[in-house]
mmCIF file of C-alpha atoms and ligand atoms in Angstrom:
data_model
loop_
_atom_site.group_PDB
_atom_site.id
_atom_site.type_symbol
_atom_site.label_atom_id
_atom_site.label_comp_id
_atom_site.label_asym_id
_atom_site.label_seq_id
_atom_site.Cartn_x
_atom_site.Cartn_y
_atom_site.Cartn_z
ATOM 1 C CA MET U 1 -65.238 25.488 29.466
ATOM 2 C CA MET U 2 -66.488 22.518 27.462
ATOM 3 C CA LEU U 3 -65.458 24.279 24.313
ATOM 4 C CA ARG U 4 -61.938 25.019 25.437
ATOM 5 C CA ARG U 5 -61.446 21.409 26.502
ATOM 6 C CA TRP U 6 -62.737 20.199 23.079
ATOM 7 C CA MET U 7 -60.355 22.617 21.281
ATOM 8 C CA ALA U 8 -57.317 21.511 23.311
ATOM 9 C CA ALA U 9 -58.106 17.884 22.571
ATOM 10 C CA GLY U 10 -58.590 18.696 18.927
ATOM 11 C CA LEU U 11 -55.176 20.441 18.796
ATOM 12 C CA VAL U 12 -53.447 17.463 20.303
ATOM 13 C CA ALA U 13 -55.192 15.225 17.806
ATOM 14 C CA VAL U 14 -54.099 17.426 14.854
ATOM 15 C CA ALA U 15 -50.474 17.703 16.149
ATOM 16 C CA THR U 16 -50.286 13.979 16.516
ATOM 17 C CA ALA U 17 -51.631 13.288 13.076
ATOM 18 C CA GLY U 18 -49.123 15.814 11.656
ATOM 19 C CA ALA U 19 -46.197 14.225 13.363
ATOM 20 C CA LEU U 20 -47.257 10.718 12.297
ATOM 21 C CA GLY U 21 -47.661 11.962 8.766
ATOM 22 C CA ALA U 22 -44.123 13.448 8.670
ATOM 23 C CA VAL U 23 -42.205 10.406 10.010
ATOM 24 C CA PRO U 24 -42.515 6.933 8.548
ATOM 25 C CA ALA U 25 -44.347 4.778 11.092
ATOM 26 C CA THR U 26 -41.359 2.382 11.291
ATOM 27 C CA ALA U 27 -38.785 4.913 12.278
ATOM 28 C CA ASN U 28 -38.684 6.069 15.860
ATOM 29 C CA ARG U 29 -35.630 8.288 15.204
ATOM 30 C CA PRO U 30 -34.493 10.072 12.011
ATOM 31 C CA HIS U 31 -31.509 7.893 11.184
ATOM 32 C CA ASP U 32 -29.694 4.962 12.702
ATOM 33 C CA PRO U 33 -26.042 6.177 12.780
ATOM 34 C CA THR U 34 -24.627 2.695 13.112
ATOM 35 C CA ASP U 35 -25.810 2.050 9.505
ATOM 36 C CA ARG U 36 -23.212 4.370 8.257
ATOM 37 C CA SER U 37 -19.564 3.780 7.333
ATOM 38 C CA LEU U 38 -16.672 4.673 9.588
ATOM 39 C CA ARG U 39 -15.505 7.284 7.102
ATOM 40 C CA ALA U 40 -18.943 9.062 7.115
ATOM 41 C CA LEU U 41 -19.169 8.883 10.938
ATOM 42 C CA ALA U 42 -15.574 10.195 11.494
ATOM 43 C CA LEU U 43 -16.199 13.220 9.210
ATOM 44 C CA ARG U 44 -18.672 14.532 11.773
ATOM 45 C CA HIS U 45 -15.503 15.264 13.723
ATOM 46 C CA LYS U 46 -13.534 16.194 10.566
ATOM 47 C CA LEU U 47 -11.495 13.171 11.423
ATOM 48 C CA HIS U 48 -10.186 10.902 8.611
ATOM 49 C CA ILE U 49 -10.329 7.090 9.202
ATOM 50 C CA GLY U 50 -7.586 5.444 7.082
ATOM 51 C CA THR U 51 -6.154 2.105 6.255
ATOM 52 C CA ALA U 52 -2.903 0.715 4.838
ATOM 53 C CA VAL U 53 -3.642 -0.705 1.389
ATOM 54 C CA ASP U 54 -2.020 -3.914 0.139
ATOM 55 C CA MET U 55 -1.964 -3.267 -3.645
ATOM 56 C CA ALA U 56 -1.857 -7.070 -4.464
ATOM 57 C CA ALA U 57 -5.172 -7.442 -2.640
ATOM 58 C CA LEU U 58 -6.658 -4.231 -4.050
ATOM 59 C CA THR U 59 -6.057 -5.384 -7.657
ATOM 60 C CA ASP U 60 -6.965 -9.004 -7.178
ATOM 61 C CA PRO U 61 -10.047 -9.775 -9.278
ATOM 62 C CA ALA U 62 -10.892 -12.704 -6.958
ATOM 63 C CA ASP U 63 -11.125 -10.491 -3.838
ATOM 64 C CA PRO U 64 -13.708 -7.807 -4.687
ATOM 65 C CA ARG U 65 -14.763 -7.407 -1.035
ATOM 66 C CA TYR U 66 -11.316 -5.937 -0.147
ATOM 67 C CA ARG U 67 -11.765 -3.194 -2.749
ATOM 68 C CA GLU U 68 -15.367 -2.516 -1.589
ATOM 69 C CA LEU U 69 -14.352 -2.092 2.105
ATOM 70 C CA VAL U 70 -11.342 0.166 1.217
ATOM 71 C CA ARG U 71 -13.655 2.372 -0.738
ATOM 72 C CA GLU U 72 -16.632 2.427 1.559
ATOM 73 C CA GLU U 73 -15.179 2.573 5.049
ATOM 74 C CA PHE U 74 -12.037 4.755 4.734
ATOM 75 C CA SER U 75 -11.373 8.346 3.762
ATOM 76 C CA SER U 76 -7.573 8.101 3.911
ATOM 77 C CA VAL U 77 -5.175 5.501 2.557
ATOM 78 C CA THR U 78 -1.492 4.631 2.983
ATOM 79 C CA ALA U 79 0.391 2.344 0.696
ATOM 80 C CA GLU U 80 1.620 -0.568 2.750
ATOM 81 C CA ASN U 81 4.842 -0.988 0.725
ATOM 82 C CA GLU U 82 4.627 0.676 -2.772
ATOM 83 C CA MET U 83 6.020 4.043 -1.801
ATOM 84 C CA LYS U 84 9.052 2.597 0.048
ATOM 85 C CA TRP U 85 12.396 3.279 -1.472
ATOM 86 C CA GLU U 86 13.127 -0.360 -2.408
ATOM 87 C CA SER U 87 9.810 -0.499 -4.255
ATOM 88 C CA LEU U 88 10.291 2.862 -6.074
ATOM 89 C CA GLU U 89 13.966 2.477 -7.061
ATOM 90 C CA PRO U 90 14.927 -1.199 -7.110
ATOM 91 C CA THR U 91 18.008 -0.470 -9.311
ATOM 92 C CA ARG U 92 19.895 2.776 -9.134
ATOM 93 C CA GLY U 93 18.450 5.583 -11.292
ATOM 94 C CA ASN U 94 15.481 3.463 -12.522
ATOM 95 C CA TYR U 95 12.331 4.472 -10.773
ATOM 96 C CA ASP U 96 9.355 2.098 -11.109
ATOM 97 C CA TRP U 97 6.365 4.326 -10.519
ATOM 98 C CA GLY U 98 3.662 1.924 -11.682
ATOM 99 C CA PRO U 99 2.259 0.509 -8.391
ATOM 100 C CA ALA U 100 2.594 3.821 -6.513
ATOM 101 C CA ASP U 101 0.894 5.727 -9.294
ATOM 102 C CA ALA U 102 -1.876 3.182 -9.396
ATOM 103 C CA PHE U 103 -2.343 3.489 -5.681
ATOM 104 C CA VAL U 104 -2.565 7.275 -5.817
ATOM 105 C CA ALA U 105 -5.019 7.107 -8.790
ATOM 106 C CA ALA U 106 -7.243 4.619 -6.850
ATOM 107 C CA ALA U 107 -7.262 6.988 -3.891
ATOM 108 C CA ARG U 108 -8.376 9.900 -6.069
ATOM 109 C CA ARG U 109 -11.200 7.811 -7.607
ATOM 110 C CA ASN U 110 -12.431 6.911 -4.123
ATOM 111 C CA ASP U 111 -12.216 10.533 -2.950
ATOM 112 C CA GLN U 112 -9.627 9.586 -0.327
ATOM 113 C CA ARG U 113 -6.667 11.496 1.122
ATOM 114 C CA VAL U 114 -3.258 9.949 0.856
ATOM 115 C CA ARG U 115 -0.653 9.549 3.652
ATOM 116 C CA GLY U 116 2.637 9.314 1.859
ATOM 117 C CA HIS U 117 4.775 6.527 3.469
ATOM 118 C CA VAL U 118 7.779 6.798 3.630
ATOM 119 C CA LEU U 119 10.685 8.923 2.608
ATOM 120 C CA VAL U 120 13.548 8.095 5.006
ATOM 121 C CA TRP U 121 13.682 4.823 6.943
ATOM 122 C CA GLN U 122 16.471 2.299 7.685
ATOM 123 C CA ASN U 123 14.213 -0.623 6.503
ATOM 124 C CA GLN U 124 13.201 -1.523 2.900
ATOM 125 C CA VAL U 125 16.041 0.596 1.508
ATOM 126 C CA PRO U 126 17.346 -0.679 -1.906
ATOM 127 C CA LYS U 127 20.155 -3.134 -1.737
ATOM 128 C CA TRP U 128 22.242 -1.205 -4.284
ATOM 129 C CA LEU U 129 22.339 1.620 -1.729
ATOM 130 C CA THR U 130 23.258 -0.374 1.390
ATOM 131 C CA ASP U 131 25.708 -2.537 -0.577
ATOM 132 C CA GLY U 132 27.338 0.548 -2.063
ATOM 133 C CA VAL U 133 27.819 2.091 1.433
ATOM 134 C CA ALA U 134 29.078 -1.220 2.838
ATOM 135 C CA ASP U 135 31.720 -1.673 0.087
ATOM 136 C CA GLY U 136 32.762 1.947 0.301
ATOM 137 C CA SER U 137 31.757 2.816 -3.302
ATOM 138 C CA ILE U 138 29.285 5.299 -1.926
ATOM 139 C CA GLY U 139 30.846 7.829 0.460
ATOM 140 C CA THR U 140 29.205 10.224 2.920
ATOM 141 C CA ALA U 141 28.910 13.232 0.677
ATOM 142 C CA GLU U 142 27.378 11.107 -2.118
ATOM 143 C CA LEU U 143 24.984 9.322 0.289
ATOM 144 C CA ARG U 144 23.627 12.691 1.408
ATOM 145 C CA GLU U 145 23.163 13.704 -2.121
ATOM 146 C CA ILE U 146 21.422 10.431 -3.027
ATOM 147 C CA LEU U 147 18.965 11.022 -0.109
ATOM 148 C CA ARG U 148 18.284 14.677 -1.189
ATOM 149 C CA HIS U 149 17.707 13.544 -4.762
ATOM 150 C CA HIS U 150 15.340 10.689 -3.652
ATOM 151 C CA ILE U 151 13.235 12.910 -1.423
ATOM 152 C CA THR U 152 13.076 15.651 -4.066
ATOM 153 C CA THR U 153 12.199 13.171 -6.861
ATOM 154 C CA VAL U 154 9.421 11.370 -4.935
ATOM 155 C CA VAL U 155 7.839 14.385 -3.299
ATOM 156 C CA SER U 156 7.916 16.396 -6.552
ATOM 157 C CA ARG U 157 6.191 13.565 -8.442
ATOM 158 C CA TYR U 158 3.281 13.460 -6.047
ATOM 159 C CA ARG U 159 3.208 17.265 -5.271
ATOM 160 C CA GLY U 160 -0.262 18.477 -4.457
ATOM 161 C CA ARG U 161 -1.614 14.845 -4.059
ATOM 162 C CA ILE U 162 -0.244 13.855 -0.644
ATOM 163 C CA TRP U 163 -2.052 15.060 2.487
ATOM 164 C CA GLN U 164 0.543 13.956 5.053
ATOM 165 C CA TRP U 165 4.080 12.722 4.288
ATOM 166 C CA ASP U 166 5.931 10.410 6.711
ATOM 167 C CA VAL U 167 9.252 12.184 6.049
ATOM 168 C CA VAL U 168 11.314 10.379 8.629
ATOM 169 C CA ASN U 169 10.241 6.950 10.210
ATOM 170 C CA GLU U 170 11.483 5.097 13.274
ATOM 171 C CA ALA U 171 14.727 7.148 13.874
ATOM 172 C CA VAL U 172 14.803 6.582 17.610
ATOM 173 C CA SER U 173 16.047 3.479 19.490
ATOM 174 C CA ASP U 174 14.174 1.522 22.061
ATOM 175 C CA PRO U 175 15.073 0.852 25.659
ATOM 176 C CA TRP U 176 15.940 -2.778 24.808
ATOM 177 C CA ASP U 177 18.635 -1.654 22.224
ATOM 178 C CA THR U 178 22.302 -1.322 23.026
ATOM 179 C CA PRO U 179 23.186 1.149 24.494
ATOM 180 C CA SER U 180 19.868 1.302 26.357
ATOM 181 C CA THR U 181 19.950 5.118 26.598
ATOM 182 C CA LEU U 182 17.716 6.255 23.823
ATOM 183 C CA HIS U 183 19.573 7.546 20.815
ATOM 184 C CA TYR U 184 19.238 8.072 17.009
ATOM 185 C CA LYS U 185 19.581 4.566 15.504
ATOM 186 C CA GLY U 186 19.924 2.980 12.144
ATOM 187 C CA PHE U 187 21.560 3.317 8.757
ATOM 188 C CA TRP U 188 20.958 7.066 8.209
ATOM 189 C CA ALA U 189 22.097 8.207 11.694
ATOM 190 C CA GLU U 190 25.111 5.929 11.493
ATOM 191 C CA HIS U 191 26.250 7.205 8.148
ATOM 192 C CA LEU U 192 25.067 10.887 8.112
ATOM 193 C CA GLY U 193 24.591 11.740 11.797
ATOM 194 C CA PRO U 194 21.299 12.918 13.150
ATOM 195 C CA GLY U 195 21.320 16.084 11.140
ATOM 196 C CA TYR U 196 19.815 14.072 8.305
ATOM 197 C CA ILE U 197 16.456 14.552 10.000
ATOM 198 C CA ALA U 198 16.291 18.294 9.712
ATOM 199 C CA ASP U 199 17.775 18.090 6.102
ATOM 200 C CA ALA U 200 14.965 15.594 5.143
ATOM 201 C CA PHE U 201 12.161 17.912 6.336
ATOM 202 C CA ARG U 202 13.705 20.868 4.537
ATOM 203 C CA TRP U 203 14.105 18.954 1.248
ATOM 204 C CA ALA U 204 10.561 17.630 1.452
ATOM 205 C CA ARG U 205 9.170 21.096 2.092
ATOM 206 C CA ALA U 206 11.073 22.521 -0.885
ATOM 207 C CA ALA U 207 9.482 19.936 -3.125
ATOM 208 C CA ASP U 208 5.859 20.338 -1.882
ATOM 209 C CA PRO U 209 4.803 23.470 -0.082
ATOM 210 C CA GLY U 210 1.319 22.060 0.675
ATOM 211 C CA ALA U 211 1.879 18.684 2.236
ATOM 212 C CA LEU U 212 1.852 18.203 6.104
ATOM 213 C CA LEU U 213 5.252 16.809 7.056
ATOM 214 C CA PHE U 214 5.363 14.134 9.724
ATOM 215 C CA TYR U 215 7.829 12.292 11.936
ATOM 216 C CA ASN U 216 6.417 8.852 12.483
ATOM 217 C CA ASP U 217 7.351 6.210 15.108
ATOM 218 C CA TYR U 218 6.174 3.324 17.357
ATOM 219 C CA ASN U 219 5.904 3.097 21.089
ATOM 220 C CA ILE U 220 5.118 6.781 21.568
ATOM 221 C CA GLU U 221 1.398 6.391 22.404
ATOM 222 C CA ALA U 222 1.848 7.765 25.890
ATOM 223 C CA PHE U 223 4.557 9.410 28.078
ATOM 224 C CA GLY U 224 6.442 7.294 30.597
ATOM 225 C CA SER U 225 9.058 8.494 33.104
ATOM 226 C CA GLY U 226 9.453 11.858 31.430
ATOM 227 C CA ASN U 227 13.265 11.173 31.116
ATOM 228 C CA PRO U 228 14.284 11.291 27.473
ATOM 229 C CA ALA U 229 17.078 8.737 28.306
ATOM 230 C CA ASP U 230 14.400 6.000 28.654
ATOM 231 C CA ASP U 231 10.980 7.505 27.718
ATOM 232 C CA LYS U 232 10.675 7.304 23.911
ATOM 233 C CA THR U 233 7.664 9.573 23.832
ATOM 234 C CA GLN U 234 9.577 12.272 25.687
ATOM 235 C CA PHE U 235 12.600 11.811 23.424
ATOM 236 C CA VAL U 236 10.504 12.349 20.293
ATOM 237 C CA HIS U 237 8.698 15.284 21.892
ATOM 238 C CA ASP U 238 12.007 16.928 22.684
ATOM 239 C CA MET U 239 13.321 16.206 19.186
ATOM 240 C CA ALA U 240 10.270 17.808 17.574
ATOM 241 C CA ARG U 241 10.559 20.828 19.939
ATOM 242 C CA ASP U 242 14.222 21.294 18.996
ATOM 243 C CA LEU U 243 13.514 20.917 15.314
ATOM 244 C CA LEU U 244 10.796 23.571 15.564
ATOM 245 C CA ALA U 245 13.214 25.827 17.500
ATOM 246 C CA GLN U 246 15.641 25.512 14.541
ATOM 247 C CA GLY U 247 12.949 26.474 12.070
ATOM 248 C CA VAL U 248 12.640 23.078 10.541
ATOM 249 C CA PRO U 249 9.339 22.617 8.711
ATOM 250 C CA ILE U 250 7.809 19.745 10.731
ATOM 251 C CA ASP U 251 4.025 19.782 10.989
ATOM 252 C CA GLY U 252 3.193 16.641 12.833
ATOM 253 C CA VAL U 253 4.015 13.547 14.804
ATOM 254 C CA GLY U 254 2.552 10.209 13.772
ATOM 255 C CA SER U 255 2.079 7.552 16.403
ATOM 256 C CA GLN U 256 2.036 4.206 14.692
ATOM 257 C CA GLY U 257 -0.026 2.428 17.340
ATOM 258 C CA HIS U 258 1.228 -1.171 16.949
ATOM 259 C CA LEU U 259 -0.016 -2.753 20.187
ATOM 260 C CA GLY U 260 -0.396 -6.269 21.556
ATOM 261 C CA THR U 261 -2.985 -7.611 24.026
ATOM 262 C CA GLN U 262 -0.126 -9.256 26.029
ATOM 263 C CA TYR U 263 1.097 -5.802 27.173
ATOM 264 C CA GLY U 264 -0.283 -3.357 29.735
ATOM 265 C CA ASN U 265 -0.880 -0.618 27.125
ATOM 266 C CA TYR U 266 -2.730 2.604 27.866
ATOM 267 C CA ASP U 267 -6.113 4.078 28.744
ATOM 268 C CA PRO U 268 -7.742 6.865 26.612
ATOM 269 C CA ILE U 269 -6.765 9.607 29.065
ATOM 270 C CA GLN U 270 -3.054 8.813 28.871
ATOM 271 C CA VAL U 271 -3.263 8.744 25.204
ATOM 272 C CA ALA U 272 -5.142 12.053 25.016
ATOM 273 C CA ASP U 273 -2.575 13.563 27.380
ATOM 274 C CA ALA U 274 0.333 12.610 24.989
ATOM 275 C CA LEU U 275 -1.514 14.064 21.973
ATOM 276 C CA HIS U 276 -2.288 17.233 23.819
ATOM 277 C CA ARG U 277 1.410 17.722 24.701
ATOM 278 C CA PHE U 278 2.434 17.397 21.063
ATOM 279 C CA ALA U 279 -0.367 19.790 20.198
ATOM 280 C CA ARG U 280 1.040 22.282 22.645
ATOM 281 C CA LEU U 281 4.185 22.410 20.604
ATOM 282 C CA GLY U 282 1.958 23.539 17.699
ATOM 283 C CA LEU U 283 2.040 20.103 15.985
ATOM 284 C CA ALA U 284 -0.684 18.023 14.422
ATOM 285 C CA THR U 285 -0.758 14.338 15.342
ATOM 286 C CA ALA U 286 -2.219 11.147 13.834
ATOM 287 C CA PHE U 287 -2.462 7.490 14.565
ATOM 288 C CA THR U 288 -0.835 6.038 11.469
ATOM 289 C CA GLU U 289 -0.558 2.261 11.738
ATOM 290 C CA VAL U 290 -2.876 0.949 14.366
ATOM 291 C CA ASP U 291 -3.324 -2.738 14.982
ATOM 292 C CA VAL U 292 -3.623 -4.753 18.166
ATOM 293 C CA ARG U 293 -2.191 -8.288 17.803
ATOM 294 C CA SER U 294 -2.551 -11.269 20.143
ATOM 295 C CA ARG U 295 -0.607 -14.443 20.822
ATOM 296 C CA LEU U 296 -2.034 -17.306 18.793
ATOM 297 C CA THR U 297 -1.865 -19.922 21.523
ATOM 298 C CA ASP U 298 -2.660 -23.583 20.926
ATOM 299 C CA GLY U 299 -6.112 -22.909 22.325
ATOM 300 C CA VAL U 300 -6.715 -20.022 19.940
ATOM 301 C CA GLN U 301 -5.523 -22.050 16.959
ATOM 302 C CA ALA U 302 -7.855 -24.913 17.991
ATOM 303 C CA GLY U 303 -10.737 -22.459 18.067
ATOM 304 C CA ASP U 304 -11.403 -22.404 21.748
ATOM 305 C CA PRO U 305 -13.779 -19.533 22.365
ATOM 306 C CA GLU U 306 -12.544 -19.087 25.976
ATOM 307 C CA GLU U 307 -9.177 -18.217 24.591
ATOM 308 C CA ILE U 308 -10.337 -16.286 21.549
ATOM 309 C CA ASN U 309 -13.021 -14.059 23.067
ATOM 310 C CA PRO U 310 -10.795 -12.370 25.726
ATOM 311 C CA ARG U 311 -8.244 -11.558 23.015
ATOM 312 C CA LEU U 312 -10.833 -10.100 20.666
ATOM 313 C CA GLN U 313 -12.225 -7.928 23.457
ATOM 314 C CA ALA U 314 -8.820 -6.808 24.629
ATOM 315 C CA SER U 315 -7.855 -5.922 21.069
ATOM 316 C CA ALA U 316 -11.101 -3.887 20.689
ATOM 317 C CA ALA U 317 -10.409 -2.101 24.008
ATOM 318 C CA ASN U 318 -7.010 -0.978 22.742
ATOM 319 C CA PHE U 319 -8.312 0.352 19.427
ATOM 320 C CA HIS U 320 -10.935 2.127 21.391
ATOM 321 C CA ALA U 321 -8.326 3.715 23.831
ATOM 322 C CA LEU U 322 -6.303 5.084 20.931
ATOM 323 C CA LEU U 323 -9.316 6.350 18.987
ATOM 324 C CA GLN U 324 -10.853 8.084 22.079
ATOM 325 C CA GLY U 325 -7.487 9.736 22.784
ATOM 326 C CA CYS U 326 -7.373 10.974 19.188
ATOM 327 C CA LEU U 327 -11.013 12.199 19.340
ATOM 328 C CA ALA U 328 -10.166 14.173 22.488
ATOM 329 C CA GLU U 329 -7.385 16.175 20.667
ATOM 330 C CA PRO U 330 -8.603 18.441 17.834
ATOM 331 C CA ARG U 331 -5.175 18.382 16.254
ATOM 332 C CA CYS U 332 -5.304 14.665 15.873
ATOM 333 C CA LEU U 333 -6.175 14.553 12.198
ATOM 334 C CA SER U 334 -6.493 10.968 11.251
ATOM 335 C CA PHE U 335 -6.722 7.428 12.626
ATOM 336 C CA THR U 336 -5.231 4.870 10.226
ATOM 337 C CA VAL U 337 -5.351 1.061 10.725
ATOM 338 C CA TRP U 338 -2.346 -1.015 9.336
ATOM 339 C CA GLY U 339 -4.585 -3.239 7.310
ATOM 340 C CA PHE U 340 -8.281 -3.739 8.177
ATOM 341 C CA THR U 341 -8.689 -7.497 7.774
ATOM 342 C CA ASP U 342 -6.851 -10.542 9.224
ATOM 343 C CA ARG U 343 -6.955 -11.891 5.675
ATOM 344 C CA HIS U 344 -4.228 -9.355 4.697
ATOM 345 C CA SER U 345 -2.279 -8.353 7.723
ATOM 346 C CA TRP U 346 1.519 -8.140 8.174
ATOM 347 C CA VAL U 347 1.334 -9.439 11.706
ATOM 348 C CA PRO U 348 1.390 -13.318 11.191
ATOM 349 C CA GLY U 349 4.300 -12.996 8.758
ATOM 350 C CA TRP U 350 6.291 -10.732 10.941
ATOM 351 C CA PHE U 351 5.547 -11.941 14.533
ATOM 352 C CA ASP U 352 5.856 -15.622 14.173
ATOM 353 C CA ASP U 353 7.884 -16.762 17.125
ATOM 354 C CA PRO U 354 5.664 -17.183 19.046
ATOM 355 C CA PRO U 355 2.923 -16.839 16.482
ATOM 356 C CA GLU U 356 0.690 -13.781 16.635
ATOM 357 C CA GLY U 357 -2.308 -12.530 14.791
ATOM 358 C CA LEU U 358 -6.024 -11.434 15.187
ATOM 359 C CA ALA U 359 -4.640 -7.834 14.940
ATOM 360 C CA THR U 360 -7.196 -6.037 12.707
ATOM 361 C CA ILE U 361 -10.861 -4.928 12.855
ATOM 362 C CA TYR U 362 -12.351 -7.547 10.389
ATOM 363 C CA ASP U 363 -11.757 -11.256 10.491
ATOM 364 C CA GLU U 364 -10.386 -13.276 7.568
ATOM 365 C CA ASP U 365 -13.919 -13.515 6.067
ATOM 366 C CA TYR U 366 -14.474 -9.785 6.230
ATOM 367 C CA ARG U 367 -16.854 -10.024 9.171
ATOM 368 C CA PRO U 368 -16.513 -6.964 11.371
ATOM 369 C CA LYS U 369 -15.024 -7.819 14.755
ATOM 370 C CA ARG U 370 -15.781 -6.400 18.206
ATOM 371 C CA ALA U 371 -13.027 -3.828 17.538
ATOM 372 C CA TYR U 372 -14.867 -2.554 14.470
ATOM 373 C CA HIS U 373 -18.119 -2.002 16.392
ATOM 374 C CA LEU U 374 -16.421 -0.436 19.330
ATOM 375 C CA ILE U 375 -14.613 2.200 17.172
ATOM 376 C CA LYS U 376 -17.868 2.820 15.341
ATOM 377 C CA ALA U 377 -19.530 3.423 18.647
ATOM 378 C CA ASP U 378 -16.724 5.816 19.608
ATOM 379 C CA LEU U 379 -17.398 7.816 16.453
ATOM 380 C CA VAL U 380 -21.200 7.876 16.978
ATOM 381 C CA TYR U 381 -21.384 8.605 20.728
ATOM 382 C CA ALA U 382 -18.910 11.560 20.733
ATOM 383 C CA GLY U 383 -19.324 15.233 20.322
ATOM 384 C CA PRO U 384 -19.029 18.571 22.024
ATOM 385 C CA PRO U 385 -17.959 19.720 24.580
ATOM 386 C CA TYR U 386 -15.211 17.198 24.975
ATOM 387 C CA VAL U 387 -14.863 16.152 21.245
ATOM 388 C CA LEU U 388 -14.549 19.085 18.908
ATOM 389 C CA PRO U 389 -13.966 19.224 15.165
ATOM 390 C CA ARG U 390 -10.339 18.736 13.949
ATOM 391 C CA VAL U 391 -8.223 21.796 13.346
ATOM 392 C CA ALA U 392 -5.605 21.222 10.620
ATOM 393 C CA PRO U 393 -2.520 23.440 10.694
ATOM 394 C CA LYS U 394 -1.131 25.214 7.696
ATOM 395 C CA PRO U 395 2.044 23.512 6.344
ATOM 396 C CA ARG U 396 4.912 25.224 8.102
ATOM 397 C CA ARG U 397 7.556 27.091 6.078
HETATM 398 C C1 XIL Y 401 5.504 -3.397 7.024
HETATM 399 C C2 XIL Y 401 4.566 -3.938 6.020
HETATM 400 O O1 XIL Y 401 3.242 -4.046 6.583
HETATM 401 C C3 XIL Y 401 5.014 -5.349 5.559
HETATM 402 O O2 XIL Y 401 4.262 -5.764 4.489
HETATM 403 C C4 XIL Y 401 6.478 -5.246 5.190
HETATM 404 O O3 XIL Y 401 6.964 -6.572 4.840
HETATM 405 C C5 XIL Y 401 7.341 -4.626 6.258
HETATM 406 O O4 XIL Y 401 6.810 -3.392 6.651
HETATM 407 N N1 XIL Y 401 6.274 0.159 10.614
HETATM 408 C C6 XIL Y 401 6.143 0.798 9.434
HETATM 409 C C7 XIL Y 401 5.543 0.102 8.211
HETATM 410 O O5 XIL Y 401 6.345 2.017 9.349
HETATM 411 O O6 XIL Y 401 6.122 0.491 7.039
HETATM 412 C C8 XIL Y 401 5.786 -1.389 8.386
HETATM 413 O O7 XIL Y 401 5.106 -2.059 7.284
HETATM 414 C C9 XIL Y 401 5.333 -1.868 9.717
HETATM 415 C C10 XIL Y 401 6.036 -1.197 10.859
#
């Protein structure tokens, strides 16, 4: 009896000493996950966390922190402007590949995937093209041929180096446009008719068999009425369904995710539901341009914490809703923010009446904001059974 009790006590003592010897006395768990980068934490779910990259900032010798954070925190990158048509072909027939090539090379050095942005869009189209159409010197047949040539040239140049291409961007109107019934809008639909969308995907596929081909748009984070006449998400869903039925090689739908804290916005379950419904069509999804801006009221501009804090918290909550929705759908492949710091964000320059800002996850001095910590927590505190690893589709023929 005495002996047994002594032996049991001895075993406990030996086991305790062994355990203490194996683990440094200071660590009460093997690793603190919040010490790690967003990119490392997201890869647990096979999810890529991305950012839009401003090439002027990336190459600015006076701004090393920008480069460091791009490299350390993100595993996917999108050129904010350098792959747009007006940047690539400022005068007809003369492609300026320098900045786009430098961007793709930097991504490769940083072991990052690239979202190609963008092949067909009504904005940032070169002036020679819009002028030529306006003055009648470029007719319909030539315009279609110019578009085919552009897509083929750009996609071929970066063949094998682009993970996801935004083939067509923002082709659908909004309820506030005229007419208010949703329709295909903008330069390309007006001059070529909506058939340009199917053509663009086919031309892109012919030039790169391995890239995932996306349709990309804003205000499609959640379904609304379910009526495609006024519900943009439904309109895009039905468009993608019809393209697939015609055998068009579309692989995914990108939801930009430009939100503002002054709006009602969505909860994670509504967001997940939308992504699930695209997945049921057999499509991948991605958040491609997330930022959550706020009104810069007089109080905000004067530094009043009672006006700033609620906005920072609301912004964080909206990043979180979109990321949780994405985590919930295994075919949601990437979550890209449209700039990561208020130091370099398109928002103040674009939304200036009334002024808006505070839209990103780091402040102007590269201090992580509440939004950064909240999305980090989402990545850490998520796993099976509700969050499963991503499943990437094979590029569709
Ligand atoms: C924006 C850029 O961030 C700005 O620098 C540029 O002046 C205008 O375009 N939807 C898109 C992006 O698909 O290409 C836009 O980027 C933001 C809205």
